[in-house]
PDB file of C-alpha atoms (C1' of nucleotides) in Angstrom:
ATOM      1  CA  MET A  17     104.795 121.677  75.221  1.00 50.00           C
ATOM      2  CA  SER A  18     107.809 121.830  77.432  1.00 66.00           C
ATOM      3  CA  GLY A  19     109.070 125.071  79.005  1.00 76.00           C
ATOM      4  CA  SER A  20     105.860 126.880  79.430  1.00 86.00           C
ATOM      5  CA  ASN A  21     105.339 128.895  82.849  1.00 86.00           C
ATOM      6  CA  LYS A  22     101.432 129.155  82.441  1.00 94.00           C
ATOM      7  CA  LYS A  23      99.812 127.677  85.602  1.00 96.00           C
ATOM      8  CA  ARG A  24      96.512 126.013  86.428  1.00 98.00           C
ATOM      9  CA  LYS A  25      94.700 128.271  88.849  1.00 97.00           C
ATOM     10  CA  ARG A  26      93.096 127.445  92.231  1.00 97.00           C
ATOM     11  CA  SER A  27      89.701 127.096  90.778  1.00 98.00           C
ATOM     12  CA  PHE A  28      90.594 124.267  88.526  1.00 98.00           C
ATOM     13  CA  PHE A  29      91.567 122.190  91.641  1.00 97.00           C
ATOM     14  CA  GLN A  30      88.274 122.916  93.634  1.00 97.00           C
ATOM     15  CA  GLN A  31      86.446 120.470  91.100  1.00 97.00           C
ATOM     16  CA  PRO A  32      85.591 117.217  92.365  1.00 97.00           C
ATOM     17  CA  ALA A  33      88.661 114.872  92.238  1.00 97.00           C
ATOM     18  CA  ALA A  34      87.440 112.375  89.584  1.00 97.00           C
ATOM     19  CA  TRP A  35      86.995 115.342  87.023  1.00 97.00           C
ATOM     20  CA  VAL A  36      90.377 117.019  88.255  1.00 97.00           C
ATOM     21  CA  ALA A  37      92.036 113.439  87.767  1.00 97.00           C
ATOM     22  CA  GLU A  38      90.795 113.030  84.314  1.00 97.00           C
ATOM     23  CA  ASN A  39      91.508 116.522  83.244  1.00 97.00           C
ATOM     24  CA  LEU A  40      95.101 116.501  84.662  1.00 97.00           C
ATOM     25  CA  LEU A  41      96.259 113.957  81.954  1.00 97.00           C
ATOM     26  CA  GLY A  42      98.436 115.732  79.209  1.00 97.00           C
ATOM     27  CA  ASP A  43      99.063 118.604  81.618  1.00 97.00           C
ATOM     28  CA  TYR A  44     102.656 119.240  82.822  1.00 97.00           C
ATOM     29  CA  LEU A  45     103.870 118.999  86.380  1.00 97.00           C
ATOM     30  CA  VAL A  46     106.794 121.922  86.929  1.00 97.00           C
ATOM     31  CA  LEU A  47     109.166 122.064  89.622  1.00 96.00           C
ATOM     32  CA  LYS A  48     111.659 124.728  90.068  1.00 94.00           C
ATOM     33  CA  ASN A  49     114.598 125.013  92.382  1.00 81.00           C
ATOM     34  CA  GLY A  50     118.028 126.089  92.665  1.00 77.00           C
ATOM     35  CA  ARG A  51     119.144 123.405  90.513  1.00 72.00           C
ATOM     36  CA  GLY A  52     117.067 123.971  87.706  1.00 89.00           C
ATOM     37  CA  ARG A  53     113.842 123.047  86.272  1.00 95.00           C
ATOM     38  CA  LEU A  54     112.129 119.526  86.514  1.00 96.00           C
ATOM     39  CA  GLU A  55     109.209 118.990  84.097  1.00 96.00           C
ATOM     40  CA  GLY A  56     107.163 115.900  83.607  1.00 96.00           C
ATOM     41  CA  LYS A  57     103.905 115.065  81.583  1.00 96.00           C
ATOM     42  CA  ILE A  58     101.275 113.691  83.643  1.00 97.00           C
ATOM     43  CA  VAL A  59     100.105 110.407  82.127  1.00 96.00           C
ATOM     44  CA  GLU A  60      98.561 108.392  84.964  1.00 96.00           C
ATOM     45  CA  THR A  61      96.268 109.561  87.945  1.00 96.00           C
ATOM     46  CA  GLU A  62      93.609 108.256  90.479  1.00 96.00           C
ATOM     47  CA  ALA A  63      90.966 110.038  92.295  1.00 97.00           C
ATOM     48  CA  TYR A  64      90.211 109.301  96.160  1.00 96.00           C
ATOM     49  CA  VAL A  65      86.796 110.939  96.274  1.00 96.00           C
ATOM     50  CA  GLY A  66      86.214 111.380 100.062  1.00 92.00           C
ATOM     51  CA  VAL A  67      83.898 110.283 103.018  1.00 94.00           C
ATOM     52  CA  ASN A  68      82.235 107.616 100.928  1.00 94.00           C
ATOM     53  CA  ASP A  69      85.110 106.183  99.448  1.00 94.00           C
ATOM     54  CA  ASP A  70      86.850 103.327 101.745  1.00 92.00           C
ATOM     55  CA  ALA A  71      89.986 103.554  99.830  1.00 93.00           C
ATOM     56  CA  SER A  72      90.663 107.006 100.784  1.00 94.00           C
ATOM     57  CA  HIS A  73      92.406 108.239 103.807  1.00 94.00           C
ATOM     58  CA  SER A  74      89.473 110.463 104.554  1.00 95.00           C
ATOM     59  CA  PHE A  75      86.813 107.734 104.460  1.00 94.00           C
ATOM     60  CA  GLY A  76      84.098 108.221 106.946  1.00 92.00           C
ATOM     61  CA  GLY A  77      85.219 111.684 107.695  1.00 93.00           C
ATOM     62  CA  LYS A  78      88.350 110.524 109.630  1.00 92.00           C
ATOM     63  CA  ILE A  79      90.583 113.172 110.660  1.00 92.00           C
ATOM     64  CA  THR A  80      94.153 112.324 111.654  1.00 91.00           C
ATOM     65  CA  PRO A  81      97.717 114.392 111.791  1.00 90.00           C
ATOM     66  CA  ARG A  82      98.384 112.777 108.483  1.00 91.00           C
ATOM     67  CA  ASN A  83      95.383 113.364 106.438  1.00 94.00           C
ATOM     68  CA  ARG A  84      94.005 116.909 107.831  1.00 94.00           C
ATOM     69  CA  ILE A  85      95.389 118.449 104.761  1.00 96.00           C
ATOM     70  CA  MET A  86      92.707 116.733 102.698  1.00 96.00           C
ATOM     71  CA  TYR A  87      90.146 119.026 104.330  1.00 96.00           C
ATOM     72  CA  GLN A  88      91.699 122.182 102.967  1.00 96.00           C
ATOM     73  CA  ALA A  89      90.376 123.835  99.859  1.00 96.00           C
ATOM     74  CA  GLY A  90      91.598 122.256  96.559  1.00 97.00           C
ATOM     75  CA  GLY A  91      95.167 123.368  95.485  1.00 97.00           C
ATOM     76  CA  VAL A  92      97.568 122.186  98.238  1.00 97.00           C
ATOM     77  CA  ILE A  93      99.896 119.254  98.025  1.00 96.00           C
ATOM     78  CA  TYR A  94      98.990 115.915 100.325  1.00 96.00           C
ATOM     79  CA  ILE A  95     102.282 113.924 101.075  1.00 95.00           C
ATOM     80  CA  TYR A  96     102.512 110.561 102.821  1.00 94.00           C
ATOM     81  CA  LEU A  97     105.011 107.797 102.953  1.00 93.00           C
ATOM     82  CA  ILE A  98     104.013 104.120 101.895  1.00 93.00           C
ATOM     83  CA  TYR A  99     105.775 101.217 102.706  1.00 90.00           C
ATOM     84  CA  GLY A 100     108.388 103.002 104.960  1.00 88.00           C
ATOM     85  CA  ARG A 101     110.247 103.949 101.673  1.00 88.00           C
ATOM     86  CA  TYR A 102     108.025 105.903  99.191  1.00 93.00           C
ATOM     87  CA  TRP A 103     106.574 109.345  98.997  1.00 94.00           C
ATOM     88  CA  CYS A 104     103.002 109.614  97.435  1.00 95.00           C
ATOM     89  CA  PHE A 105     102.353 112.915  95.857  1.00 96.00           C
ATOM     90  CA  ASN A 106      98.564 113.928  95.900  1.00 97.00           C
ATOM     91  CA  ILE A 107      96.723 117.018  95.064  1.00 97.00           C
ATOM     92  CA  VAL A 108      93.995 117.985  97.267  1.00 97.00           C
ATOM     93  CA  THR A 109      90.834 118.876  95.186  1.00 97.00           C
ATOM     94  CA  SER A 110      87.310 120.207  95.823  1.00 95.00           C
ATOM     95  CA  PRO A 111      85.843 122.932  98.145  1.00 92.00           C
ATOM     96  CA  ARG A 112      87.097 123.041 101.753  1.00 94.00           C
ATOM     97  CA  HIS A 113      85.765 120.518 104.051  1.00 92.00           C
ATOM     98  CA  GLU A 114      85.409 118.070 101.077  1.00 94.00           C
ATOM     99  CA  PRO A 115      88.380 115.906 101.590  1.00 96.00           C
ATOM    100  CA  GLN A 116      88.930 114.569  97.903  1.00 96.00           C
ATOM    101  CA  ALA A 117      92.524 114.159  96.311  1.00 97.00           C
ATOM    102  CA  VAL A 118      93.936 113.220  93.284  1.00 97.00           C
ATOM    103  CA  PHE A 119      97.103 110.883  93.264  1.00 96.00           C
ATOM    104  CA  ILE A 120      99.632 111.358  90.562  1.00 97.00           C
ATOM    105  CA  ARG A 121     100.856 107.818  89.492  1.00 95.00           C
ATOM    106  CA  SER A 122     103.105 108.518  86.437  1.00 96.00           C
ATOM    107  CA  LEU A 123     104.810 111.042  84.571  1.00 96.00           C
ATOM    108  CA  GLU A 124     106.717 111.218  81.203  1.00 95.00           C
ATOM    109  CA  PRO A 125     109.901 112.878  81.881  1.00 96.00           C
ATOM    110  CA  ILE A 126     110.314 115.878  79.593  1.00 96.00           C
ATOM    111  CA  GLU A 127     112.965 118.406  81.286  1.00 96.00           C
ATOM    112  CA  GLY A 128     115.543 117.853  83.597  1.00 94.00           C
ATOM    113  CA  LEU A 129     116.471 114.141  83.063  1.00 94.00           C
ATOM    114  CA  ASP A 130     119.925 114.398  84.007  1.00 93.00           C
ATOM    115  CA  VAL A 131     118.865 115.494  87.597  1.00 93.00           C
ATOM    116  CA  MET A 132     116.024 112.827  87.673  1.00 94.00           C
ATOM    117  CA  LYS A 133     118.370 110.082  86.965  1.00 93.00           C
ATOM    118  CA  ARG A 134     121.013 111.469  89.551  1.00 91.00           C
ATOM    119  CA  ASN A 135     118.122 111.501  92.206  1.00 91.00           C
ATOM    120  CA  ARG A 136     116.979 108.007  91.229  1.00 91.00           C
ATOM    121  CA  ARG A 137     120.421 106.688  90.812  1.00 89.00           C
ATOM    122  CA  THR A 138     119.733 105.104  87.528  1.00 89.00           C
ATOM    123  CA  ASN A 139     120.041 105.599  83.836  1.00 89.00           C
ATOM    124  CA  ASN A 140     117.179 103.798  83.054  1.00 91.00           C
ATOM    125  CA  LEU A 141     114.932 106.238  81.425  1.00 92.00           C
ATOM    126  CA  GLN A 142     111.934 103.802  80.954  1.00 91.00           C
ATOM    127  CA  GLN A 143     111.810 103.323  84.953  1.00 91.00           C
ATOM    128  CA  LEU A 144     112.570 106.964  85.861  1.00 94.00           C
ATOM    129  CA  THR A 145     108.879 108.114  86.324  1.00 95.00           C
ATOM    130  CA  ASN A 146     106.515 105.244  85.824  1.00 95.00           C
ATOM    131  CA  GLY A 147     105.180 104.969  89.034  1.00 95.00           C
ATOM    132  CA  PRO A 148     104.287 107.017  92.047  1.00 95.00           C
ATOM    133  CA  GLY A 149     107.381 106.288  94.088  1.00 95.00           C
ATOM    134  CA  ARG A 150     109.637 106.457  91.225  1.00 94.00           C
ATOM    135  CA  TRP A 151     108.593 109.765  89.829  1.00 96.00           C
ATOM    136  CA  ALA A 152     108.579 111.194  93.442  1.00 95.00           C
ATOM    137  CA  GLN A 153     112.042 110.027  93.755  1.00 94.00           C
ATOM    138  CA  SER A 154     113.338 111.520  90.271  1.00 95.00           C
ATOM    139  CA  PHE A 155     111.708 114.815  91.492  1.00 94.00           C
ATOM    140  CA  GLY A 156     113.059 114.759  94.936  1.00 92.00           C
ATOM    141  CA  ILE A 157     109.798 114.715  96.808  1.00 94.00           C
ATOM    142  CA  ASP A 158     109.546 114.380 100.281  1.00 92.00           C
ATOM    143  CA  LYS A 159     107.500 115.347 103.327  1.00 92.00           C
ATOM    144  CA  THR A 160     108.659 119.023 103.109  1.00 91.00           C
ATOM    145  CA  PHE A 161     106.154 119.357 100.229  1.00 94.00           C
ATOM    146  CA  LEU A 162     103.164 118.574 102.397  1.00 94.00           C
ATOM    147  CA  GLY A 163     100.695 121.341 102.317  1.00 94.00           C
ATOM    148  CA  ARG A 164     102.469 123.592  99.760  1.00 95.00           C
ATOM    149  CA  ASN A 165     100.509 125.263  97.263  1.00 96.00           C
ATOM    150  CA  ILE A 166     100.276 123.549  93.751  1.00 97.00           C
ATOM    151  CA  THR A 167      99.566 127.154  91.933  1.00 97.00           C
ATOM    152  CA  GLY A 168     102.825 128.862  93.261  1.00 94.00           C
ATOM    153  CA  ASP A 169     105.971 129.617  91.458  1.00 94.00           C
ATOM    154  CA  ALA A 170     108.235 126.750  92.718  1.00 94.00           C
ATOM    155  CA  ILE A 171     105.670 123.940  91.707  1.00 96.00           C
ATOM    156  CA  PHE A 172     102.578 124.252  89.365  1.00 97.00           C
ATOM    157  CA  ILE A 173     100.649 122.580  86.912  1.00 97.00           C
ATOM    158  CA  SER A 174     101.143 123.783  83.157  1.00 97.00           C
ATOM    159  CA  PRO A 175      98.025 122.978  81.013  1.00 97.00           C
ATOM    160  CA  GLY A 176      98.786 120.532  78.067  1.00 94.00           C
ATOM    161  CA  ALA A 177      98.918 122.054  74.538  1.00 87.00           C
ATOM    162  CA  SER A 178      96.659 119.271  72.808  1.00 84.00           C
ATOM    163  CA  ARG A 179      94.490 116.521  74.033  1.00 88.00           C
ATOM    164  CA  ASN A 180      95.002 114.220  71.238  1.00 92.00           C
ATOM    165  CA  PHE A 181      94.915 110.974  73.162  1.00 96.00           C
ATOM    166  CA  SER A 182      92.205 108.623  74.495  1.00 96.00           C
ATOM    167  CA  VAL A 183      91.854 108.124  78.302  1.00 96.00           C
ATOM    168  CA  VAL A 184      91.193 104.626  79.727  1.00 95.00           C
ATOM    169  CA  LYS A 185      89.641 104.226  82.895  1.00 95.00           C
ATOM    170  CA  THR A 186      89.951 101.493  85.172  1.00 94.00           C
ATOM    171  CA  LYS A 187      89.944 100.503  88.765  1.00 93.00           C
ATOM    172  CA  ARG A 188      92.593 101.872  91.126  1.00 93.00           C
ATOM    173  CA  VAL A 189      95.668 100.036  91.937  1.00 93.00           C
ATOM    174  CA  GLY A 190      96.242  98.311  95.356  1.00 90.00           C
ATOM    175  CA  VAL A 191      92.932  99.099  96.987  1.00 91.00           C
ATOM    176  CA  ALA A 192      91.549  95.767  97.286  1.00 86.00           C
ATOM    177  CA  TYR A 193      91.110  96.031 101.025  1.00 86.00           C
ATOM    178  CA  ALA A 194      88.247  98.592 100.122  1.00 89.00           C
ATOM    179  CA  GLN A 195      84.763  96.701 100.536  1.00 86.00           C
ATOM    180  CA  ARG A 196      82.777  99.118  98.653  1.00 87.00           C
ATOM    181  CA  SER A 197      84.773 101.185  96.273  1.00 92.00           C
ATOM    182  CA  GLN A 198      87.500  98.766  95.193  1.00 90.00           C
ATOM    183  CA  ASN A 199      86.212  98.688  91.616  1.00 92.00           C
ATOM    184  CA  TRP A 200      85.308 102.143  91.021  1.00 94.00           C
ATOM    185  CA  PRO A 201      86.767 103.426  87.881  1.00 95.00           C
ATOM    186  CA  LEU A 202      88.765 106.250  89.503  1.00 96.00           C
ATOM    187  CA  ARG A 203      92.153 105.405  87.657  1.00 96.00           C
ATOM    188  CA  PHE A 204      92.950 107.443  84.465  1.00 96.00           C
ATOM    189  CA  TYR A 205      95.673 107.132  82.035  1.00 96.00           C
ATOM    190  CA  ILE A 206      96.591 108.026  78.605  1.00 96.00           C
ATOM    191  CA  ALA A 207      96.064 105.059  76.415  1.00 95.00           C
ATOM    192  CA  GLY A 208      99.331 103.658  74.863  1.00 93.00           C
ATOM    193  CA  ASN A 209     101.590 105.887  76.743  1.00 94.00           C
ATOM    194  CA  PRO A 210     104.762 104.125  77.626  1.00 94.00           C
ATOM    195  CA  PHE A 211     105.331 105.683  80.913  1.00 95.00           C
ATOM    196  CA  VAL A 212     102.004 104.387  82.509  1.00 95.00           C
ATOM    197  CA  SER A 213     102.829 101.972  85.538  1.00 94.00           C
ATOM    198  CA  LYS A 214     102.396  98.500  84.888  1.00 81.00           C
ATOM    199  CA  ALA A 215      99.956  97.794  87.888  1.00 73.00           C
TER     200      ALA A 215
ATOM    201  C1'  DT B  16     105.274 104.014 123.584  1.00 94.32           C
ATOM    202  C1'  DG B  17     105.082 100.317 120.266  1.00 94.32           C
ATOM    203  C1'  DA B  18     102.581  97.163 117.403  1.00 94.32           C
ATOM    204  C1'  DC B  19     101.073  97.543 112.893  1.00 94.32           C
ATOM    205  C1'  DC B  20     100.778  98.716 108.440  1.00 94.32           C
ATOM    206  C1'  DG B  21     100.902  99.732 103.331  1.00 94.32           C
ATOM    207  C1'  DA B  22      97.393 104.317  97.104  1.00 94.32           C
ATOM    208  C1'  DT B  23     105.148 100.103  96.124  1.00 94.32           C
ATOM    209  C1'  DG B  24     109.211  98.455  93.808  1.00 94.32           C
ATOM    210  C1'  DA B  25     112.388  95.288  92.569  1.00 94.32           C
ATOM    211  C1'  DA B  26     113.710  90.732  92.181  1.00 94.32           C
ATOM    212  C1'  DT B  27     112.773  86.234  90.413  1.00 94.32           C
TER     213       DT B  27
ATOM    214  C1'  DT C  30     104.603  85.791  91.616  1.00 94.32           C
ATOM    215  C1'  DT C  31     106.878  86.933  95.708  1.00 94.32           C
ATOM    216  C1'  DC C  32     108.729  89.323  99.223  1.00 94.32           C
ATOM    217  C1'  DA C  33     111.829  92.814 101.356  1.00 94.32           C
ATOM    218  C1'  DT C  34     111.223  96.763 104.218  1.00 94.32           C
ATOM    219  C1'  DC C  35     110.755 100.200 107.819  1.00 94.32           C
ATOM    220  C1'  DG C  36     109.277 105.289 108.898  1.00 94.32           C
ATOM    221  C1'  DG C  37     105.164 106.780 110.189  1.00 94.32           C
ATOM    222  C1'  DT C  38     101.044 106.494 111.982  1.00 94.32           C
ATOM    223  C1'  DC C  39      97.529 106.110 115.393  1.00 94.32           C
ATOM    224  C1'  DA C  40      95.460 103.855 119.232  1.00 94.32           C
ATOM    225  C1'  DT C  41      96.822 103.018 123.752  1.00 94.32           C
TER     226       DT C  41
END
DNA sequence: TGACCGATGAAT
DNA sequence: TTCATCGGTCAT
């Protein structure tokens, strides 16, 4: 349901990434700023499950300036740039020192579509939020979101009203470089939803 | 300091 | 299917 200010709590995000990724489907991502309220329904996610996942930035326990936020307790935002052009938006999950994260891949636009279109410089509703770079651009996401709390007043997750959908589980997109984990079924999306990315 | 890269998107 | 693209990352 659109317009709710109910929030997922921090404890929700301190579960394992695969669980969080699946259970975020149907929830709403809400962003409030001076220009109003943007809201999108989460329809596609991926889990990056930590030190044993060679598709994850934290594989092998690696710590760099970029990924160190992943080692925080679940509930903070991990942002990084891909291909020199697109911001990728992740939510850190799991307890502290367990560097897992959920990558939000696609949203269904719910509220603030005029602002989203302006940010994306397009009137194409279908291509507004159906991919990680696209929705981030629609929402004005950039590196200033790094480390922010996903349970605050400015940006938060609102629980979905119903779960009358089936979930598709497949391998993740764009991780063919991973030797061991490339086929792990850690991509989740709402079956039949038109805003799931094509991949 | 700079070679290298990529959890993509858009065009074809 | 192909490829443009480029700021950031990280090893040096």
